[in-house]
PDB file of C-alpha atoms in Angstrom:
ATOM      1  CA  UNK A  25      77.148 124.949 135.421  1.00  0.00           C
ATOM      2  CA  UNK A  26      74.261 122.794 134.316  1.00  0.00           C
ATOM      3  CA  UNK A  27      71.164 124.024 132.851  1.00  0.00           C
ATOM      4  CA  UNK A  28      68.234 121.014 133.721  1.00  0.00           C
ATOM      5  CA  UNK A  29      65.537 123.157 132.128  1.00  0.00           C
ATOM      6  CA  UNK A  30      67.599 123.272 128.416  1.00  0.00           C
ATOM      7  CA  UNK A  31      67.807 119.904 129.279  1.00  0.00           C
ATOM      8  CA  UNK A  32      63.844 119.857 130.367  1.00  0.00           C
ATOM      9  CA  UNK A  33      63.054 121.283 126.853  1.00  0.00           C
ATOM     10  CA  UNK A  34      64.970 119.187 125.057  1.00  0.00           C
ATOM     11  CA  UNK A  35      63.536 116.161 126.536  1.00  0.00           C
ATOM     12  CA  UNK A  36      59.865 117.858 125.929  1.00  0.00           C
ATOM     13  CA  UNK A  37      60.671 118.661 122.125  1.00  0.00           C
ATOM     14  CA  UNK A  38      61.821 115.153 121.867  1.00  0.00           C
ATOM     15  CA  UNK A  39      58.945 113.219 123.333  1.00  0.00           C
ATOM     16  CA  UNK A  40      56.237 112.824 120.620  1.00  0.00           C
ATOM     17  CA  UNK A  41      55.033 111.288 118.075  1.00  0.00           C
ATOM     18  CA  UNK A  42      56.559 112.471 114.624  1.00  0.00           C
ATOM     19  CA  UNK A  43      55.326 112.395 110.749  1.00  0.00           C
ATOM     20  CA  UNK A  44      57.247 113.418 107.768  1.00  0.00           C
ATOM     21  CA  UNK A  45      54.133 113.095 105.223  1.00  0.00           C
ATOM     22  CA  UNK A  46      55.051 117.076 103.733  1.00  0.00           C
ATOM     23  CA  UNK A  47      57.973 115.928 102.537  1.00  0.00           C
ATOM     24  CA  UNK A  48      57.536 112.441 101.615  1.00  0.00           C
ATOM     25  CA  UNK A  49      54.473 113.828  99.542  1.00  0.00           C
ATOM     26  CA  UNK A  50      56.649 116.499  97.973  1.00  0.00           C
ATOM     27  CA  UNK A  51      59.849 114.086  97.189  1.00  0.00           C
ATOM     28  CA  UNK A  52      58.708 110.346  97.312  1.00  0.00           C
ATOM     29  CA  UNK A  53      61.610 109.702  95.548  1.00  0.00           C
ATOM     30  CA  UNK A  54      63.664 110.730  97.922  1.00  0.00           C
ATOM     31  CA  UNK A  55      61.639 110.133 101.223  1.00  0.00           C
ATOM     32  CA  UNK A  56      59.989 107.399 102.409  1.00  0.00           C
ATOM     33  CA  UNK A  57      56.276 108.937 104.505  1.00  0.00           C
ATOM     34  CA  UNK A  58      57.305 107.446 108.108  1.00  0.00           C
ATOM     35  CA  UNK A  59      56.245 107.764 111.479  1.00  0.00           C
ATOM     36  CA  UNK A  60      59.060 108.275 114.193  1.00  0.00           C
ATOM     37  CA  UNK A  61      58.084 107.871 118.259  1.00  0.00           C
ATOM     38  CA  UNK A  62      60.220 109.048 121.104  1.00  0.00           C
ATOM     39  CA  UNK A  63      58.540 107.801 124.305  1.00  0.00           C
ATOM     40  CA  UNK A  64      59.812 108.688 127.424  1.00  0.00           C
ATOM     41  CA  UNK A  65      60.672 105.592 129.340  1.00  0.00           C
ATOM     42  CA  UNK A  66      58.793 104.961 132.492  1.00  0.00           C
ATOM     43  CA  UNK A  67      62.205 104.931 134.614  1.00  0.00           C
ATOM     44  CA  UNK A  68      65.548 106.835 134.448  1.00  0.00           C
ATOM     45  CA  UNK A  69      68.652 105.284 132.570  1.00  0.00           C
ATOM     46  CA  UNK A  70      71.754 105.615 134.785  1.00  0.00           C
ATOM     47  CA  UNK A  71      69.216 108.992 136.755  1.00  0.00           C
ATOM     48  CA  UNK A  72      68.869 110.556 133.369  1.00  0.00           C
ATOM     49  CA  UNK A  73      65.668 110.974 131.344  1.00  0.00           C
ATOM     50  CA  UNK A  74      65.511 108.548 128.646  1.00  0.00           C
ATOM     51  CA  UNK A  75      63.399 108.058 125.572  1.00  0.00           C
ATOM     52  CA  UNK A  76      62.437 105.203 123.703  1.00  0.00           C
ATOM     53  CA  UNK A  77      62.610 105.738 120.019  1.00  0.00           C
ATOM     54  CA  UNK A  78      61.285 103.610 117.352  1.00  0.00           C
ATOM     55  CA  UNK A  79      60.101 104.256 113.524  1.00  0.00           C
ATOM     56  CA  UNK A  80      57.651 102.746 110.762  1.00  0.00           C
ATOM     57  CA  UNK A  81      56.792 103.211 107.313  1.00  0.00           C
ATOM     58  CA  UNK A  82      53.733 104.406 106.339  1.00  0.00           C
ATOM     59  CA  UNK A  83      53.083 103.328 103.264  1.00  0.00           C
ATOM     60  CA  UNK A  84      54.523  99.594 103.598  1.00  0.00           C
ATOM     61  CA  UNK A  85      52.981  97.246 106.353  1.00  0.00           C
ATOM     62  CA  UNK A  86      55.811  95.994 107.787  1.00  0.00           C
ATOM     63  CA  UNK A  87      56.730  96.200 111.527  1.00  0.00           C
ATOM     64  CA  UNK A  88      58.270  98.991 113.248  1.00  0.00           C
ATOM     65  CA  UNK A  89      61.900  98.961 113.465  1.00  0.00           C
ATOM     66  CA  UNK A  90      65.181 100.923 114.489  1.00  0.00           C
ATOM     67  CA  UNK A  91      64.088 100.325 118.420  1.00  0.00           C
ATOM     68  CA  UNK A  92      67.084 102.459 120.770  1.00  0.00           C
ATOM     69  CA  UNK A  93      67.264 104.366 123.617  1.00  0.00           C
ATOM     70  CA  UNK A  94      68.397 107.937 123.803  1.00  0.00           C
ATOM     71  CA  UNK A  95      69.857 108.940 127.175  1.00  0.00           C
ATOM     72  CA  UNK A  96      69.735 112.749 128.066  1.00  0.00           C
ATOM     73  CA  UNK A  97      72.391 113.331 129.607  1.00  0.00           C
ATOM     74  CA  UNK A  98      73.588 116.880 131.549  1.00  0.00           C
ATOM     75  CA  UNK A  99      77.258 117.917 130.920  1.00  0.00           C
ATOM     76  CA  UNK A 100      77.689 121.721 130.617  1.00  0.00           C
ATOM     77  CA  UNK A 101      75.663 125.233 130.311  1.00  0.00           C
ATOM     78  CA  UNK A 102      73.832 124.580 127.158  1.00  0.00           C
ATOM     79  CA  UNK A 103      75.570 121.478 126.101  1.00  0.00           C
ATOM     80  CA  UNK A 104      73.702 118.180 126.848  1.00  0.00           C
ATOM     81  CA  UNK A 105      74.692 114.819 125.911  1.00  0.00           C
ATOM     82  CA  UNK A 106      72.672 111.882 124.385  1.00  0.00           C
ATOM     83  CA  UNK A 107      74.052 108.576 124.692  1.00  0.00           C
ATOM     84  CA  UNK A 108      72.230 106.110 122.236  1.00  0.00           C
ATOM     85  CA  UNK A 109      71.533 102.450 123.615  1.00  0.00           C
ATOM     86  CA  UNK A 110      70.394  98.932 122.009  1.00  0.00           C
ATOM     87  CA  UNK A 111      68.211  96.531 122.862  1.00  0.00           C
ATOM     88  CA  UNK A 112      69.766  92.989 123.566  1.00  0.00           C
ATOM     89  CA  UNK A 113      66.628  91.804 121.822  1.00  0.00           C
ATOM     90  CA  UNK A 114      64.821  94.100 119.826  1.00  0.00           C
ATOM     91  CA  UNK A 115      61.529  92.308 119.104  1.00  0.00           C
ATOM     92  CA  UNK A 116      60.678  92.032 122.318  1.00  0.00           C
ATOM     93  CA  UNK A 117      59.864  95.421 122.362  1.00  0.00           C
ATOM     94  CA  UNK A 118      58.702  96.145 118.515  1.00  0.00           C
ATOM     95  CA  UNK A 119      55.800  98.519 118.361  1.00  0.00           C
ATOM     96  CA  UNK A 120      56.548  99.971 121.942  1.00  0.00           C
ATOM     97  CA  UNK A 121      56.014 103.371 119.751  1.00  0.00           C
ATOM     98  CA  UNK A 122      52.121 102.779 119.943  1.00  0.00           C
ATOM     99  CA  UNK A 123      52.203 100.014 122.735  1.00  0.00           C
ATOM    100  CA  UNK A 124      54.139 102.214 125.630  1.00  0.00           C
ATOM    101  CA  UNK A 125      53.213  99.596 127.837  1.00  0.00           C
ATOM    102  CA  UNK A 126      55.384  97.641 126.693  1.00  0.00           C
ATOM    103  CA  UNK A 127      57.926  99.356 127.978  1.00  0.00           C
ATOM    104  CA  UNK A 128      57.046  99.034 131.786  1.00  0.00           C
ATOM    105  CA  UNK A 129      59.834  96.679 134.057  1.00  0.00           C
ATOM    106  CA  UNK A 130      62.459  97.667 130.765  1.00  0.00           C
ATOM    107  CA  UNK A 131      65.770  97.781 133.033  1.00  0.00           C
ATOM    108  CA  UNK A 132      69.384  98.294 131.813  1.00  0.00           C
ATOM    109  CA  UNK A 133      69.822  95.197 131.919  1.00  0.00           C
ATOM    110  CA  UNK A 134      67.483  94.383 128.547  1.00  0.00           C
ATOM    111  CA  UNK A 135      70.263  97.212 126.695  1.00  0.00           C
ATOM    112  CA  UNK A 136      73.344  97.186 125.096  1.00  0.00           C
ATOM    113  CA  UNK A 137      75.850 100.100 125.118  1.00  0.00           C
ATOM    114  CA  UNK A 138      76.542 101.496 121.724  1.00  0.00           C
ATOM    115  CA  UNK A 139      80.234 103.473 122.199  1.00  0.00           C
ATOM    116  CA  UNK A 140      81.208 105.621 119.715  1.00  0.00           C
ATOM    117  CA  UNK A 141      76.852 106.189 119.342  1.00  0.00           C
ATOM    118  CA  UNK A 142      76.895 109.658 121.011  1.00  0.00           C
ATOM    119  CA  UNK A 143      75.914 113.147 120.289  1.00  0.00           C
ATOM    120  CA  UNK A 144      76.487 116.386 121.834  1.00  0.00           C
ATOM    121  CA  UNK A 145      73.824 118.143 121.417  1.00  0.00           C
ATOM    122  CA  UNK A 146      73.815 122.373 121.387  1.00  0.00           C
ATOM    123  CA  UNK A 147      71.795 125.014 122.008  1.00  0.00           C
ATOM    124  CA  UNK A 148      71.814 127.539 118.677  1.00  0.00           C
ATOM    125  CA  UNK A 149      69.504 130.245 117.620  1.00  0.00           C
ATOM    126  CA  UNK A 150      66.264 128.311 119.428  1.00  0.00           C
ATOM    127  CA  UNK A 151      66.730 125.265 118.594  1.00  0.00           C
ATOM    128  CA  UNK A 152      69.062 122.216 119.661  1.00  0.00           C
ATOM    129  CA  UNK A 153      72.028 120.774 117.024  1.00  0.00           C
ATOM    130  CA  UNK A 154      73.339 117.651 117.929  1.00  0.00           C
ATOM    131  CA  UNK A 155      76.278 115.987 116.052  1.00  0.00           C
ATOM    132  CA  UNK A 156      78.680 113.661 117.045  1.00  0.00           C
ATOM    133  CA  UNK A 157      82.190 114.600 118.241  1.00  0.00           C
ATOM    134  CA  UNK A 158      84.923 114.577 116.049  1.00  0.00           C
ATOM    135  CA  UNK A 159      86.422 110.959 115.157  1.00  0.00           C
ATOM    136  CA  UNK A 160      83.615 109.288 117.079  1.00  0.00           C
ATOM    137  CA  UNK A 161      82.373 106.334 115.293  1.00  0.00           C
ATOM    138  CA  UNK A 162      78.620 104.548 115.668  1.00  0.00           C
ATOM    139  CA  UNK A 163      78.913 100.287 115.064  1.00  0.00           C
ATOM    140  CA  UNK A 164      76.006  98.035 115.455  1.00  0.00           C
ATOM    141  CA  UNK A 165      75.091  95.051 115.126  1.00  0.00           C
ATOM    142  CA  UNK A 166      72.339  93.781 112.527  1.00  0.00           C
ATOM    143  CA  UNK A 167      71.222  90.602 111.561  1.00  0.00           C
ATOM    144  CA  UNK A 168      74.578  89.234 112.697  1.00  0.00           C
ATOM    145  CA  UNK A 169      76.441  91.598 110.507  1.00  0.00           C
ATOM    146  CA  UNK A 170      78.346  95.085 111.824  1.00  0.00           C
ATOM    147  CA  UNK A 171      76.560  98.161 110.697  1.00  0.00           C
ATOM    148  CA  UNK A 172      77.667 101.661 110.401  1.00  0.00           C
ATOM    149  CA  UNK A 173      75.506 104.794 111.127  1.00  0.00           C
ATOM    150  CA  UNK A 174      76.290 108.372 111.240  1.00  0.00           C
ATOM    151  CA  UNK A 175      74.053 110.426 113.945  1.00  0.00           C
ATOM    152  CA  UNK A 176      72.917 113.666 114.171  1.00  0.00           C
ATOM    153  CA  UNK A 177      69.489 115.804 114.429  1.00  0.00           C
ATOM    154  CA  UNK A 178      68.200 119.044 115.024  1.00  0.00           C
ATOM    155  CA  UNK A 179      65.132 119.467 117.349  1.00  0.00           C
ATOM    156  CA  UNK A 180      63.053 122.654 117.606  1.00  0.00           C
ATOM    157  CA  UNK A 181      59.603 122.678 118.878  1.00  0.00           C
ATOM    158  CA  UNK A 182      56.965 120.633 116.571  1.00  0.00           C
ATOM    159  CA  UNK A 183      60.169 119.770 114.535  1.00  0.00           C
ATOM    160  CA  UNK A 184      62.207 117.145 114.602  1.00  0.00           C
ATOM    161  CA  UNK A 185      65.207 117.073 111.560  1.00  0.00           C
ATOM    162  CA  UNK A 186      67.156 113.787 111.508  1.00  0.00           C
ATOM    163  CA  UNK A 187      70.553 113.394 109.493  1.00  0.00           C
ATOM    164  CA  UNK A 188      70.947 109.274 110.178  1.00  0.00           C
ATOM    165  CA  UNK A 189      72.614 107.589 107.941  1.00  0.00           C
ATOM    166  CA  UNK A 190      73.638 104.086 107.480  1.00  0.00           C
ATOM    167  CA  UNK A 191      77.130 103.365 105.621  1.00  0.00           C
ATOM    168  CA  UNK A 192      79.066 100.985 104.659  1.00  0.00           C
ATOM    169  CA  UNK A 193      82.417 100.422 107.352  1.00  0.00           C
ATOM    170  CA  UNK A 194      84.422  99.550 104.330  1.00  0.00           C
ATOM    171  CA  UNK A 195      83.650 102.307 101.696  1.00  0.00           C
ATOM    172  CA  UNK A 196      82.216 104.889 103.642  1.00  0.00           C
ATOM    173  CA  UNK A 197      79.481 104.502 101.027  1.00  0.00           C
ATOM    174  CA  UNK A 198      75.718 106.020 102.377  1.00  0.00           C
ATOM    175  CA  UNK A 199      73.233 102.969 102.052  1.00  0.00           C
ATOM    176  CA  UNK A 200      69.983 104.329 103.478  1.00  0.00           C
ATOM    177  CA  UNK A 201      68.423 107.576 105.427  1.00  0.00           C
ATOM    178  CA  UNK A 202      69.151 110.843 105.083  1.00  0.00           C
ATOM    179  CA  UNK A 203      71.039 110.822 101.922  1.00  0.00           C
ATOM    180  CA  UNK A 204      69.894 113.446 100.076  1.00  0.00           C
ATOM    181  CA  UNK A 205      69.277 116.069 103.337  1.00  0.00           C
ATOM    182  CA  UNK A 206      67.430 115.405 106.572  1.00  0.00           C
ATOM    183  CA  UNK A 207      64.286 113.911 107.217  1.00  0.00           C
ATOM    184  CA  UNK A 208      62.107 116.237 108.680  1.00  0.00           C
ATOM    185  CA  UNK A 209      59.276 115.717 111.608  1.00  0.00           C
ATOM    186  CA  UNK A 210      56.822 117.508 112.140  1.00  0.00           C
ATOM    187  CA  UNK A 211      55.212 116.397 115.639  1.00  0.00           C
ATOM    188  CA  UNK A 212      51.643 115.094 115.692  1.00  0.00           C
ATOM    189  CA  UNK A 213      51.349 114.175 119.623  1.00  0.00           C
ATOM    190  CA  UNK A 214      53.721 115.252 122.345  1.00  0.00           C
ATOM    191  CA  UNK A 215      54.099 113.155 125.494  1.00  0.00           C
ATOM    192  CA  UNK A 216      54.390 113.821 128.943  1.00  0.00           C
ATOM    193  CA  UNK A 217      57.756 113.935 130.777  1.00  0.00           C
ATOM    194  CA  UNK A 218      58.103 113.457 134.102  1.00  0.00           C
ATOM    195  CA  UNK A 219      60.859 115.516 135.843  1.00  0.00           C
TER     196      UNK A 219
END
């Protein structure tokens, strides 16, 4: 049987706008002060909610970046899946973190389907775990060259943990994120989801 409202509260958890400036303070070496957005997109993905998830660096001026889609997706009593999506053309929506309007008309059409890019994610001791299945493996493409990432994140409410990291499809060698333990979120703003 399906539970929507775990799924509800995962969605709600999700949707905000995220800071890791505690830790980044307490470890610049290790953690680059960033802001994270998950914006819930103004229509459904394939019926589901989705969310619109984008980050930036605080301290550098450069433009946002890592723009996806996270599909929530129902599958079991406290087990929901989120299927991770690219864009076709990722600069056309750049900054849609702080500029949600630039999200409106987005149809399936603009995305790409990332297989291999999905977690299941688990409800445990009041908060959600989500980790990819065994064997699964997440390709992208970036700047015309295939990219590796590993997925995973734990969400509790006003927290968001992330364990991304990118490697390297030949070595298995970790090139950037959460190296040296998760990067943790601490909300700032939650958004609105529509149900």
């Amino acid at each position: 049987m399906i539970d929507l409202a775990l799924l509800t509260t995962l969605a709600r958890w999700l949707a905000g706008k995220f800071d890791n400036q505690a830790q980044s303070f307490a470890q610049p070496a290790w953690f680059v002060h960033l802001h994270l957005w998950h914006r819930p997109l103004p229509v459904a993905i394939n019926g589901n909610i989705a969310l619109f998830a984008e980050q930036a660096s605080v301290a550098s001026k450069n433009p946002p970046y890592r723009q996806r889609i996270l599909e929530l997706q129902p599958i079991s009593s406290g087990e929901i899946r989120v299927q991770y999506w690219a864009f076709k053309e990722p600069q056309k929506f750049q900054g849609a973190g702080e500029n949600p309007e630039m999200l409106v008309g987005l149809t399936v059409d603009a995305l790409d389907d990332l297989p291999g890019c999905t977690l299941t994610a688990k409800w445990e001791q009041n908060r959600f775990i989500a980790q990819p299945k065994e064997g699964d493996l997440c390709y992208f493409q970036y700047l015309n060259q295939t990219r590796q990432v590993i997925l995973g994140f734990e969400a509790l409410e006003g927290q968001f943990k992330s364990f991304d990291r990118g490697v390297d499809p030949e070595t298995g060698k970790g090139l950037w994120g959460a190296l040296m333990g998760p990067y943790e979120f601490e909300k700032q703003q939650s958004y609105e989801i529509k149900t």
